[in-house]
Tab-separated table of C-alpha atoms and ligand atoms in Angstrom:
chain	number	residue	atom	x	y	z
A	1	MET	CA	57.476	-28.861	-11.084
A	2	PHE	CA	59.315	-25.482	-10.869
A	3	ILE	CA	58.621	-23.020	-13.263
A	4	LEU	CA	61.642	-20.810	-14.166
A	5	VAL	CA	60.722	-17.246	-14.321
A	6	SER	CA	63.160	-14.541	-15.849
A	7	PRO	CA	64.197	-11.680	-13.694
A	8	LEU	CA	62.623	-9.193	-15.693
A	9	LYS	CA	59.093	-11.129	-15.292
A	10	LEU	CA	59.385	-11.486	-11.782
A	11	ILE	CA	59.778	-8.008	-11.445
A	12	ASN	CA	56.830	-7.315	-13.556
A	13	PHE	CA	54.671	-9.679	-12.219
A	14	LEU	CA	55.494	-8.025	-8.366
A	15	ILE	CA	55.039	-4.538	-10.118
A	16	MET	CA	51.311	-5.757	-11.288
A	17	SER	CA	50.620	-7.323	-7.951
A	18	GLU	CA	50.740	-4.443	-6.179
A	19	LYS	CA	47.884	-2.441	-8.311
A	20	ILE	CA	44.658	-3.806	-9.528
A	21	ILE	CA	42.836	-3.002	-12.530
A	22	ILE	CA	39.267	-3.152	-12.804
A	23	LYS	CA	37.301	-2.456	-16.381
A	24	LYS	CA	33.732	-3.293	-15.605
A	25	THR	CA	31.043	-2.486	-13.664
A	26	ILE	CA	29.488	-5.204	-11.507
A	27	ASN	CA	26.119	-7.122	-12.417
A	28	SER	CA	23.547	-8.021	-10.296
A	29	PHE	CA	23.850	-9.845	-7.627
A	30	ASN	CA	21.969	-11.612	-4.443
A	31	LYS	CA	24.207	-12.904	-1.820
A	32	SER	CA	25.146	-13.241	2.009
A	33	ILE	CA	28.449	-12.220	3.174
A	34	GLN	CA	30.683	-12.630	6.399
A	35	ILE	CA	32.844	-9.836	6.972
A	36	GLU	CA	35.859	-10.195	9.517
A	37	GLY	CA	36.103	-9.057	13.012
A	38	ASP	CA	35.826	-5.566	14.146
A	39	LYS	CA	39.251	-3.919	14.354
A	40	SER	CA	38.105	-1.347	17.440
A	41	LEU	CA	37.088	-4.041	19.072
A	42	SER	CA	40.109	-6.385	18.381
A	43	ILE	CA	42.710	-4.057	19.419
A	44	ARG	CA	40.682	-3.185	22.807
A	45	TRP	CA	40.158	-7.000	23.605
A	46	ALA	CA	44.034	-7.829	22.974
A	47	LEU	CA	44.985	-4.582	25.316
A	48	LEU	CA	42.594	-5.165	28.107
A	49	ALA	CA	43.180	-9.106	27.883
A	50	SER	CA	46.983	-8.278	28.844
A	51	GLN	CA	46.158	-6.210	31.805
A	52	ALA	CA	44.037	-9.567	33.183
A	53	THR	CA	45.149	-12.383	35.130
A	54	GLY	CA	45.051	-15.881	33.747
A	55	ILE	CA	44.132	-16.718	30.044
A	56	SER	CA	41.873	-14.773	27.845
A	57	LYS	CA	40.305	-16.127	24.821
A	58	ALA	CA	38.717	-14.449	21.777
A	59	LYS	CA	36.581	-15.722	18.710
A	60	ASN	CA	36.637	-14.236	15.487
A	61	ILE	CA	39.446	-11.254	16.195
A	62	LEU	CA	40.260	-9.821	13.189
A	63	LYS	CA	43.703	-11.040	11.429
A	64	SER	CA	44.674	-7.438	9.888
A	65	GLU	CA	48.308	-5.984	10.371
A	66	ASP	CA	46.827	-3.187	13.049
A	67	ILE	CA	45.949	-6.263	15.190
A	68	LEU	CA	49.317	-8.215	14.243
A	69	SER	CA	51.152	-5.065	15.145
A	70	SER	CA	48.954	-4.777	18.609
A	71	LEU	CA	49.951	-8.428	19.723
A	72	ASN	CA	53.732	-7.926	18.490
A	73	CYS	CA	53.861	-4.776	20.778
A	74	LEU	CA	52.223	-6.915	23.479
A	75	LYS	CA	54.809	-9.861	23.081
A	76	LYS	CA	57.429	-6.994	23.235
A	77	LEU	CA	56.226	-6.095	26.703
A	78	GLY	CA	56.295	-9.634	28.002
A	79	VAL	CA	52.856	-10.832	27.241
A	80	LYS	CA	52.522	-14.471	25.660
A	81	ILE	CA	50.133	-14.589	23.095
A	82	LYS	CA	48.951	-17.466	21.013
A	83	LEU	CA	47.364	-16.495	17.433
A	84	LYS	CA	45.582	-19.997	16.507
A	85	LYS	CA	43.475	-20.664	13.283
A	86	LYS	CA	40.195	-19.711	15.232
A	87	ILE	CA	41.321	-18.546	18.350
A	88	CYS	CA	43.449	-15.877	19.972
A	89	GLU	CA	44.858	-16.606	23.407
A	90	ILE	CA	46.400	-14.071	25.847
A	91	HIS	CA	48.040	-14.605	28.959
A	92	GLY	CA	47.414	-11.574	30.837
A	93	ALA	CA	50.124	-10.113	32.534
A	94	GLY	CA	48.122	-8.124	35.277
A	95	ILE	CA	47.731	-4.654	35.907
A	96	ASN	CA	51.032	-2.840	35.729
A	97	GLY	CA	52.929	-6.254	35.186
A	98	PHE	CA	54.172	-5.822	31.506
A	99	LEU	CA	58.023	-6.774	31.746
A	100	TYR	CA	60.399	-5.898	28.973
A	101	LYS	CA	63.510	-4.390	28.322
A	102	LYS	CA	65.281	-1.057	28.668
A	103	ASN	CA	65.188	0.903	25.506
A	104	THR	CA	62.344	-1.235	24.082
A	105	THR	CA	60.831	-0.033	21.088
A	106	LEU	CA	57.343	-0.914	20.049
A	107	ASN	CA	56.288	-0.352	16.257
A	108	VAL	CA	52.346	0.395	16.117
A	109	GLY	CA	52.597	0.381	12.097
A	110	ASN	CA	49.316	2.186	10.710
A	111	SER	CA	47.231	1.857	13.890
A	112	GLY	CA	46.264	5.204	15.158
A	113	THR	CA	44.058	3.593	17.745
A	114	LEU	CA	47.146	1.196	19.015
A	115	GLY	CA	49.465	3.916	19.069
A	116	ARG	CA	47.258	6.121	21.334
A	117	LEU	CA	45.695	3.715	23.566
A	118	ILE	CA	48.926	1.674	24.260
A	119	LEU	CA	50.163	4.809	25.574
A	120	GLY	CA	47.379	4.727	28.336
A	121	LEU	CA	48.991	1.790	29.530
A	122	LEU	CA	52.459	2.967	29.611
A	123	VAL	CA	51.219	5.802	31.714
A	124	HIS	CA	53.066	3.580	34.789
A	125	SER	CA	55.768	2.271	32.587
A	126	LYS	CA	58.946	1.531	34.769
A	127	LYS	CA	61.787	1.973	31.731
A	128	ARG	CA	61.364	4.112	28.874
A	129	ILE	CA	59.778	3.163	25.837
A	130	LYS	CA	60.257	4.305	22.224
A	131	ILE	CA	56.718	4.094	20.232
A	132	ILE	CA	57.065	4.343	16.117
A	133	GLY	CA	55.036	4.091	13.359
A	134	ASP	CA	54.778	3.704	9.575
A	135	LYS	CA	54.884	7.073	7.564
A	136	SER	CA	51.391	7.521	7.322
A	137	LEU	CA	51.010	7.396	11.135
A	138	SER	CA	54.046	9.340	11.683
A	139	LYS	CA	52.313	12.378	10.059
A	140	ARG	CA	49.876	12.223	12.296
A	141	ASP	CA	48.914	13.717	15.849
A	142	PHE	CA	49.611	12.454	19.055
A	143	ILE	CA	49.605	15.887	21.216
A	144	ARG	CA	46.108	15.012	21.818
A	145	VAL	CA	46.604	12.035	23.761
A	146	ILE	CA	50.060	13.310	25.016
A	147	LYS	CA	48.303	16.589	26.986
A	148	PRO	CA	46.118	14.318	29.098
A	149	LEU	CA	48.413	11.424	29.631
A	150	GLU	CA	50.997	14.054	31.125
A	151	LYS	CA	48.669	14.863	33.487
A	152	PHE	CA	48.722	11.635	35.082
A	153	GLY	CA	52.612	12.643	35.564
A	154	ALA	CA	53.822	10.394	32.765
A	155	LYS	CA	56.839	12.385	30.763
A	156	PHE	CA	56.933	12.385	27.055
A	157	LYS	CA	59.437	13.688	24.567
A	158	SER	CA	57.989	13.446	20.669
A	159	ASN	CA	58.807	14.709	17.513
A	160	ASN	CA	56.976	18.033	17.415
A	161	GLY	CA	53.568	15.999	18.747
A	162	LYS	CA	54.307	13.073	16.305
A	163	LEU	CA	56.026	9.820	16.300
A	164	PRO	CA	58.562	8.850	17.281
A	165	ILE	CA	57.391	9.363	20.735
A	166	ILE	CA	59.338	8.378	24.285
A	167	ILE	CA	57.379	7.561	27.082
A	168	LYS	CA	58.943	7.141	30.724
A	169	GLY	CA	55.826	6.551	32.996
A	170	THR	CA	55.384	7.296	36.867
A	171	SER	CA	55.332	5.170	39.872
A	172	ASN	CA	52.753	7.605	41.381
A	173	PRO	CA	49.967	8.439	38.672
A	174	GLN	CA	47.661	10.995	39.522
A	175	ASN	CA	44.024	11.007	39.148
A	176	ILE	CA	42.602	13.437	36.549
A	177	ILE	CA	39.692	15.405	35.243
A	178	TYR	CA	39.944	15.578	31.696
A	179	GLU	CA	37.992	16.954	28.836
A	180	GLU	CA	37.784	15.516	25.429
A	181	LYS	CA	36.254	17.884	22.984
A	182	ARG	CA	36.973	16.475	19.568
A	183	GLY	CA	34.741	13.392	20.068
A	184	SER	CA	37.843	11.125	19.653
A	185	ALA	CA	37.437	7.727	20.963
A	186	GLN	CA	41.294	7.069	20.765
A	187	CYS	CA	41.784	9.827	23.513
A	188	LYS	CA	39.327	9.044	25.674
A	189	SER	CA	40.021	5.308	25.679
A	190	ALA	CA	43.694	6.194	26.707
A	191	VAL	CA	42.466	8.191	29.665
A	192	MET	CA	40.827	5.549	30.650
A	193	LEU	CA	43.270	2.473	30.358
A	194	ALA	CA	45.606	4.735	32.101
A	195	ALA	CA	43.065	5.447	34.838
A	196	LEU	CA	42.993	1.459	35.783
A	197	ASN	CA	46.304	2.213	37.610
A	198	THR	CA	46.054	5.329	39.776
A	199	PHE	CA	44.657	5.581	42.991
A	200	GLY	CA	41.574	6.613	42.695
A	201	GLN	CA	39.067	8.356	40.500
A	202	THR	CA	39.728	10.033	36.992
A	203	LYS	CA	36.434	11.956	35.987
A	204	ILE	CA	36.213	12.472	32.176
A	205	LYS	CA	33.449	14.924	30.149
A	206	ALA	CA	33.830	13.045	26.715
A	207	LYS	CA	31.832	14.237	23.376
A	208	ARG	CA	29.823	11.133	22.685
A	209	SER	CA	31.901	8.863	20.596
A	210	ARG	CA	32.323	4.817	20.136
A	211	ASN	CA	31.867	3.619	23.652
A	212	HIS	CA	33.074	0.096	23.086
A	213	THR	CA	36.026	0.552	26.413
A	214	GLU	CA	33.251	1.760	28.595
A	215	ILE	CA	30.763	-1.244	27.476
A	216	PHE	CA	34.233	-3.279	27.709
A	217	PHE	CA	34.875	-2.115	31.086
A	218	LYS	CA	30.888	-2.406	32.368
A	219	PHE	CA	31.832	-6.209	30.840
A	220	LEU	CA	34.652	-6.962	33.014
A	221	LYS	CA	33.346	-5.151	35.982
A	222	ILE	CA	35.563	-2.562	36.328
A	223	PRO	CA	34.342	0.485	38.389
A	224	ILE	CA	33.145	2.883	35.799
A	225	LYS	CA	29.877	5.062	35.649
A	226	VAL	CA	28.536	6.884	32.531
A	227	LYS	CA	26.082	9.557	32.715
A	228	LYS	CA	24.977	10.489	29.058
A	229	LYS	CA	23.999	13.986	28.808
A	230	SER	CA	22.942	15.633	25.593
A	231	THR	CA	25.901	15.163	23.486
A	232	PHE	CA	28.631	14.160	25.811
A	233	ASP	CA	29.232	11.772	28.533
A	234	LEU	CA	30.559	12.178	31.965
A	235	ILE	CA	32.999	9.044	32.898
A	236	THR	CA	34.018	8.007	36.108
A	237	VAL	CA	36.917	5.279	36.186
A	238	ARG	CA	38.180	3.826	39.434
A	239	ASN	CA	41.274	2.084	39.578
A	240	VAL	CA	41.176	-2.097	39.913
A	241	LYS	CA	43.574	-4.200	41.501
A	242	LYS	CA	42.689	-7.167	39.352
A	243	ILE	CA	40.800	-8.069	36.153
A	244	ASN	CA	39.694	-11.705	35.830
A	245	SER	CA	40.885	-13.540	32.285
A	246	PHE	CA	37.752	-13.540	30.166
A	247	ASN	CA	36.266	-15.083	26.897
A	248	TYR	CA	35.371	-13.183	24.356
A	249	ARG	CA	33.345	-13.079	20.638
A	250	ILE	CA	34.051	-10.098	18.172
A	251	PRO	CA	31.500	-9.610	15.964
A	252	SER	CA	31.618	-8.125	12.586
A	253	ASP	CA	33.008	-4.736	11.845
A	254	ILE	CA	30.773	-2.116	10.770
A	255	SER	CA	33.018	0.029	8.768
A	256	SER	CA	34.510	-2.670	6.435
A	257	SER	CA	30.593	-3.467	5.801
A	258	ALA	CA	30.272	-0.377	4.715
A	259	PHE	CA	31.782	-0.806	1.757
A	260	PHE	CA	29.433	-3.168	0.546
A	261	LEU	CA	26.234	-1.729	1.633
A	262	VAL	CA	27.622	1.212	-0.165
A	263	LEU	CA	28.134	-1.193	-3.602
A	264	THR	CA	24.577	-2.713	-3.038
A	265	VAL	CA	23.059	0.690	-2.950
A	266	LEU	CA	24.626	1.643	-6.216
A	267	SER	CA	24.165	-1.430	-8.260
A	268	ASN	CA	21.355	-2.463	-10.327
A	269	ASN	CA	18.845	-4.953	-8.654
A	270	SER	CA	21.004	-6.493	-6.179
A	271	LYS	CA	20.387	-7.610	-2.663
A	272	LEU	CA	22.876	-8.302	0.348
A	273	THR	CA	22.863	-9.703	4.187
A	274	VAL	CA	26.005	-8.661	6.097
A	275	LYS	CA	25.688	-11.184	8.890
A	276	ASN	CA	26.777	-10.718	12.646
A	277	VAL	CA	27.749	-7.007	12.327
A	278	ASN	CA	28.222	-5.177	15.169
A	279	ILE	CA	25.369	-2.033	15.216
A	280	ASN	CA	26.478	-0.193	18.681
A	281	SER	CA	24.832	3.306	17.942
A	282	THR	CA	27.870	5.196	18.104
A	283	ARG	CA	28.984	3.489	15.022
A	284	THR	CA	25.838	3.294	12.917
A	285	GLY	CA	25.892	6.728	11.422
A	286	VAL	CA	26.446	5.599	8.245
A	287	ILE	CA	23.131	3.306	8.349
A	288	LYS	CA	21.390	6.681	9.133
A	289	ILE	CA	23.093	8.569	6.554
A	290	LEU	CA	22.253	6.350	3.906
A	291	LYS	CA	18.622	5.608	5.024
A	292	MET	CA	18.179	9.700	5.033
A	293	MET	CA	19.450	9.436	1.181
A	294	GLY	CA	17.021	7.056	0.660
A	295	ALA	CA	19.019	3.558	0.954
A	296	LYS	CA	16.645	0.631	1.947
A	297	ILE	CA	18.243	-1.097	5.004
A	298	LYS	CA	17.196	-3.428	7.924
A	299	PHE	CA	18.449	-4.714	10.650
A	300	LYS	CA	17.206	-8.511	11.743
A	301	ASN	CA	18.259	-11.183	14.234
A	302	LEU	CA	19.297	-8.616	17.084
A	303	LYS	CA	21.550	-10.110	19.779
A	304	ILE	CA	23.846	-8.889	22.260
A	305	TYR	CA	27.175	-10.132	22.787
A	306	ASN	CA	29.378	-8.891	25.910
A	307	GLY	CA	27.252	-5.850	25.957
A	308	GLU	CA	27.606	-4.902	22.204
A	309	LYS	CA	24.421	-5.289	20.126
A	310	ILE	CA	24.769	-7.270	16.998
A	311	ALA	CA	22.731	-7.573	13.895
A	312	ASP	CA	22.295	-8.740	10.238
A	313	ILE	CA	21.968	-6.061	7.721
A	314	TYR	CA	19.862	-6.414	5.079
A	315	VAL	CA	20.349	-3.708	2.001
A	316	SER	CA	19.056	-3.412	-1.474
A	317	SER	CA	19.807	-1.426	-4.518
A	318	SER	CA	18.214	2.171	-4.371
A	319	LYS	CA	16.672	4.039	-7.638
A	320	ASN	CA	16.184	7.391	-6.207
A	321	LEU	CA	18.680	8.351	-4.055
A	322	LYS	CA	18.363	12.029	-2.429
A	323	SER	CA	20.852	14.692	-1.306
A	324	ILE	CA	21.521	15.342	1.933
A	325	ASN	CA	22.747	18.296	4.436
A	326	CYS	CA	24.093	15.974	6.535
A	327	PRO	CA	23.336	16.828	10.309
A	328	THR	CA	26.517	17.143	12.217
A	329	SER	CA	25.268	15.125	14.934
A	330	PHE	CA	26.258	11.857	12.602
A	331	ASN	CA	29.936	12.676	12.235
A	332	THR	CA	31.780	11.025	14.730
A	333	SER	CA	29.478	8.022	14.503
A	334	ALA	CA	30.057	7.626	10.864
A	335	ILE	CA	33.724	9.550	11.030
A	336	ASP	CA	35.323	6.242	9.342
A	337	GLU	CA	32.582	5.984	6.577
A	338	PHE	CA	32.337	9.276	4.720
A	339	LEU	CA	34.755	8.411	1.973
A	340	ILE	CA	32.281	5.806	0.962
A	341	ILE	CA	29.157	7.711	1.621
A	342	PHE	CA	30.428	10.670	-0.624
A	343	LEU	CA	30.090	8.053	-3.405
A	344	VAL	CA	26.428	7.840	-2.683
A	345	ALA	CA	26.237	11.364	-2.725
A	346	ALA	CA	27.994	11.658	-6.119
A	347	LYS	CA	24.623	9.512	-7.511
A	348	ALA	CA	22.202	11.308	-5.475
A	349	LYS	CA	19.801	13.972	-6.879
A	350	GLY	CA	20.937	17.586	-5.760
A	351	VAL	CA	23.570	18.983	-3.948
A	352	SER	CA	25.122	16.973	-0.677
A	353	TYR	CA	26.847	19.228	1.853
A	354	PHE	CA	28.912	17.543	4.580
A	355	ARG	CA	30.512	19.793	7.209
A	356	ASN	CA	32.568	20.088	10.516
A	357	LEU	CA	35.160	17.734	9.363
A	358	SER	CA	38.026	18.567	10.279
A	359	GLU	CA	39.024	15.592	11.643
A	360	LEU	CA	38.775	13.722	8.297
A	361	ASN	CA	42.002	15.258	7.445
A	362	GLN	CA	43.488	13.827	10.524
A	363	LYS	CA	43.234	10.211	9.643
A	364	GLU	CA	45.634	7.607	7.625
A	365	SER	CA	45.268	10.271	4.563
A	366	PRO	CA	43.750	13.866	4.396
A	367	ARG	CA	40.700	12.110	3.633
A	368	LEU	CA	38.474	15.179	2.930
A	369	LYS	CA	40.957	16.035	-0.345
A	370	TRP	CA	41.225	12.326	-1.438
A	371	GLY	CA	37.367	12.195	-1.190
A	372	SER	CA	37.215	15.243	-3.567
A	373	LYS	CA	40.239	14.063	-5.473
A	374	ILE	CA	38.124	10.801	-6.401
A	375	LEU	CA	35.196	12.186	-7.395
A	376	ASN	CA	36.514	14.821	-9.315
A	377	LEU	CA	38.490	12.125	-11.292
A	378	MET	CA	35.006	10.674	-12.180
A	379	GLY	CA	33.909	14.077	-13.164
A	380	VAL	CA	31.682	14.839	-10.068
A	381	LYS	CA	31.663	18.671	-9.121
A	382	THR	CA	32.754	19.462	-5.747
A	383	LYS	CA	33.549	22.477	-3.614
A	384	THR	CA	35.904	21.716	-0.596
A	385	THR	CA	37.052	23.667	2.182
A	386	ASN	CA	38.938	22.725	5.228
A	387	ASP	CA	36.543	20.982	7.333
A	388	SER	CA	33.605	20.874	4.757
A	389	ILE	CA	32.638	19.097	1.123
A	390	LYS	CA	29.454	20.274	-1.184
A	391	ILE	CA	29.110	17.299	-3.527
A	392	TYR	CA	26.971	18.064	-7.137
A	393	GLY	CA	25.295	14.444	-7.598
A	394	ASN	CA	23.968	13.029	-10.817
A	395	PRO	CA	21.578	10.271	-10.397
A	396	ASN	CA	22.565	9.180	-14.209
A	397	LEU	CA	26.541	9.718	-13.397
A	398	LYS	CA	28.542	7.075	-15.602
A	399	VAL	CA	32.175	6.971	-15.973
A	400	ASP	CA	34.072	6.032	-18.769
A	401	LYS	CA	37.135	7.720	-18.166
A	402	GLU	CA	40.598	6.070	-17.256
A	403	ILE	CA	41.298	6.813	-13.722
A	404	ILE	CA	44.769	5.986	-11.921
A	405	ILE	CA	44.709	6.397	-8.116
A	406	LYS	CA	48.087	6.310	-6.469
A	407	ASN	CA	50.387	8.184	-3.802
A	408	TYR	CA	47.319	8.071	-0.987
A	409	LEU	CA	49.621	7.226	1.770
A	410	LYS	CA	48.155	3.490	1.607
A	411	ASP	CA	45.418	5.056	3.018
A	412	HIS	CA	42.974	1.502	2.969
A	413	ARG	CA	40.124	3.157	3.174
A	414	VAL	CA	40.933	5.135	0.002
A	415	PHE	CA	41.745	1.827	-1.851
A	416	MET	CA	38.477	0.133	-0.931
A	417	THR	CA	36.299	3.727	-1.884
A	418	SER	CA	38.052	3.559	-5.310
A	419	VAL	CA	37.441	-0.080	-5.633
A	420	ILE	CA	33.684	0.241	-4.885
A	421	ALA	CA	33.538	3.373	-7.325
A	422	ALA	CA	34.902	1.254	-10.332
A	423	LEU	CA	32.391	-1.434	-9.381
A	424	ALA	CA	29.566	0.892	-9.061
A	425	PHE	CA	30.444	3.624	-11.583
A	426	GLY	CA	32.518	2.018	-14.386
A	427	GLY	CA	35.921	3.346	-16.334
A	428	LYS	CA	38.893	2.054	-16.163
A	429	TRP	CA	40.226	2.160	-12.813
A	430	THR	CA	43.947	1.685	-11.952
A	431	VAL	CA	44.311	1.310	-8.096
A	432	HIS	CA	47.877	0.924	-6.583
A	433	ASP	CA	48.944	-0.545	-3.678
A	434	LYS	CA	46.185	-3.080	-3.093
A	435	ASP	CA	48.627	-4.172	0.045
A	436	SER	CA	46.900	-1.242	1.831
A	437	ILE	CA	43.842	-3.539	2.576
A	438	LYS	CA	45.878	-5.283	4.976
A	439	THR	CA	45.983	-3.212	7.815
A	440	SER	CA	41.958	-3.482	8.149
A	441	PHE	CA	40.516	-5.361	5.966
A	442	PRO	CA	42.496	-8.408	4.164
A	443	SER	CA	39.793	-10.220	2.632
A	444	PHE	CA	38.136	-7.362	0.832
A	445	LEU	CA	39.102	-8.104	-2.614
A	446	LYS	CA	38.290	-11.888	-1.626
A	447	ILE	CA	34.711	-10.816	-0.698
A	448	ILE	CA	34.156	-8.881	-3.849
A	449	ASN	CA	34.929	-11.997	-5.826
A	450	GLU	CA	32.542	-14.183	-3.702
A	451	ILE	CA	29.742	-11.203	-4.725
A	452	LYS	CA	30.788	-11.192	-8.439
A	453	ARG	CA	30.320	-14.992	-8.862
B	1	S3P	C1	39.000	4.627	16.557
B	1	S3P	C2	38.343	6.038	16.743
B	1	S3P	C3	38.560	6.617	15.723
B	1	S3P	C4	38.444	6.221	14.379
B	1	S3P	C5	39.436	4.980	14.469
B	1	S3P	C6	39.110	4.372	15.185
B	1	S3P	C7	38.836	3.445	17.954
B	1	S3P	O1	39.053	7.717	15.507
B	1	S3P	O2	38.451	6.909	13.281
B	1	S3P	O3	39.445	4.473	13.000
B	1	S3P	O4	38.946	2.392	17.575
B	1	S3P	O5	38.589	4.198	19.180
B	1	S3P	P1	39.387	8.801	16.798
B	1	S3P	O6	39.332	8.405	18.001
B	1	S3P	O7	40.587	9.582	16.223
B	1	S3P	O8	38.429	9.812	15.945
């Protein structure tokens, strides 16, 4: 049966479908959920499988726009890919085996991780390649990755250190010594990927950050040595001639799980289990911070998949949340979770202080600004500088106003944080650009509905 819809109604529907309106807090719940595959691991798996010889397979790859952009870029570089319902298959091109046309353009969409890591693999590109991205990514800094990759011998043209970027690789890549001072896993990983195809050893001194690439290299038997020092790692990577194809199971994403952990902490009489989450210690800053603030969180069923630690996370509501003077040593391991952590600080007793966080303003949107904007709209007092925020918590916080969130550069984490704030604190919220969740967590709203049921 066909239903005739007038053009005006259709437009209204489309506009309506782009935003979400929430008017009610969530009721108590006791649920167990499974979150989609980890984004950092999904992108790394695809890039490394493209360098292997033979067919590699992954289970539970995240099917979000950032991953589809990764697969599309690899396809443009001549890599054969089959994305099936449960498995993704990549027919690897081998080391330095990309085949592509002159003047190829790769669209990396919204993904900083893809944009920066793929440049590492292109340090050896024989022909020029142009990298473009969406509005948000085009505002972000690429000098941080261009500088070290130039040392290998690649040539770059960029728009003042931003996208679009043109890279022309070198047939004679030099080994480099590189010091990574920001704690950026993207910069470290780009250099590690470039090092795969040099003529010797690349040495990196890196401020500690997520170490998925190091774990992957060990799993793939790529010659790598990591010496752990107090706050940094000394990493040595040797070139390889061949990587054997490999199968991989991608665990669930702790950054996506964090939204539901916080929803549970802030809700009344609720409990939640999130199954099979990657709890690599370079990613669990959020758990440590929430526990310091009084949250009740436990890991159960610990396992190791291909070198990565996995567990089920158990969390329950917390009545007496304490403010935190957040140790800066947690900053890199919680870097993607601060927006959602700020909501817990809003309900904690006392003033919370988070500092040395200038990197937060380098993300999909300036997140320190958005964090304080959301809190201010909720009636929470904040004091914000370029790299810090003080949050004046209120254990009895309730919102009864109308709040509209829009023009936030479609930052998926601003959208999801706003939805959690609405469900936890009340008020009438209109959050625009619902499609922003497609970049990292397409089933976010579906899981909210599962929890509500
Ligand atoms: C990522 C590293 C982090 C993080 C991003 C994913 C990665 O970025 O914010 O979401 O997968 O390597 P930086 O390396 O810029 O800190």
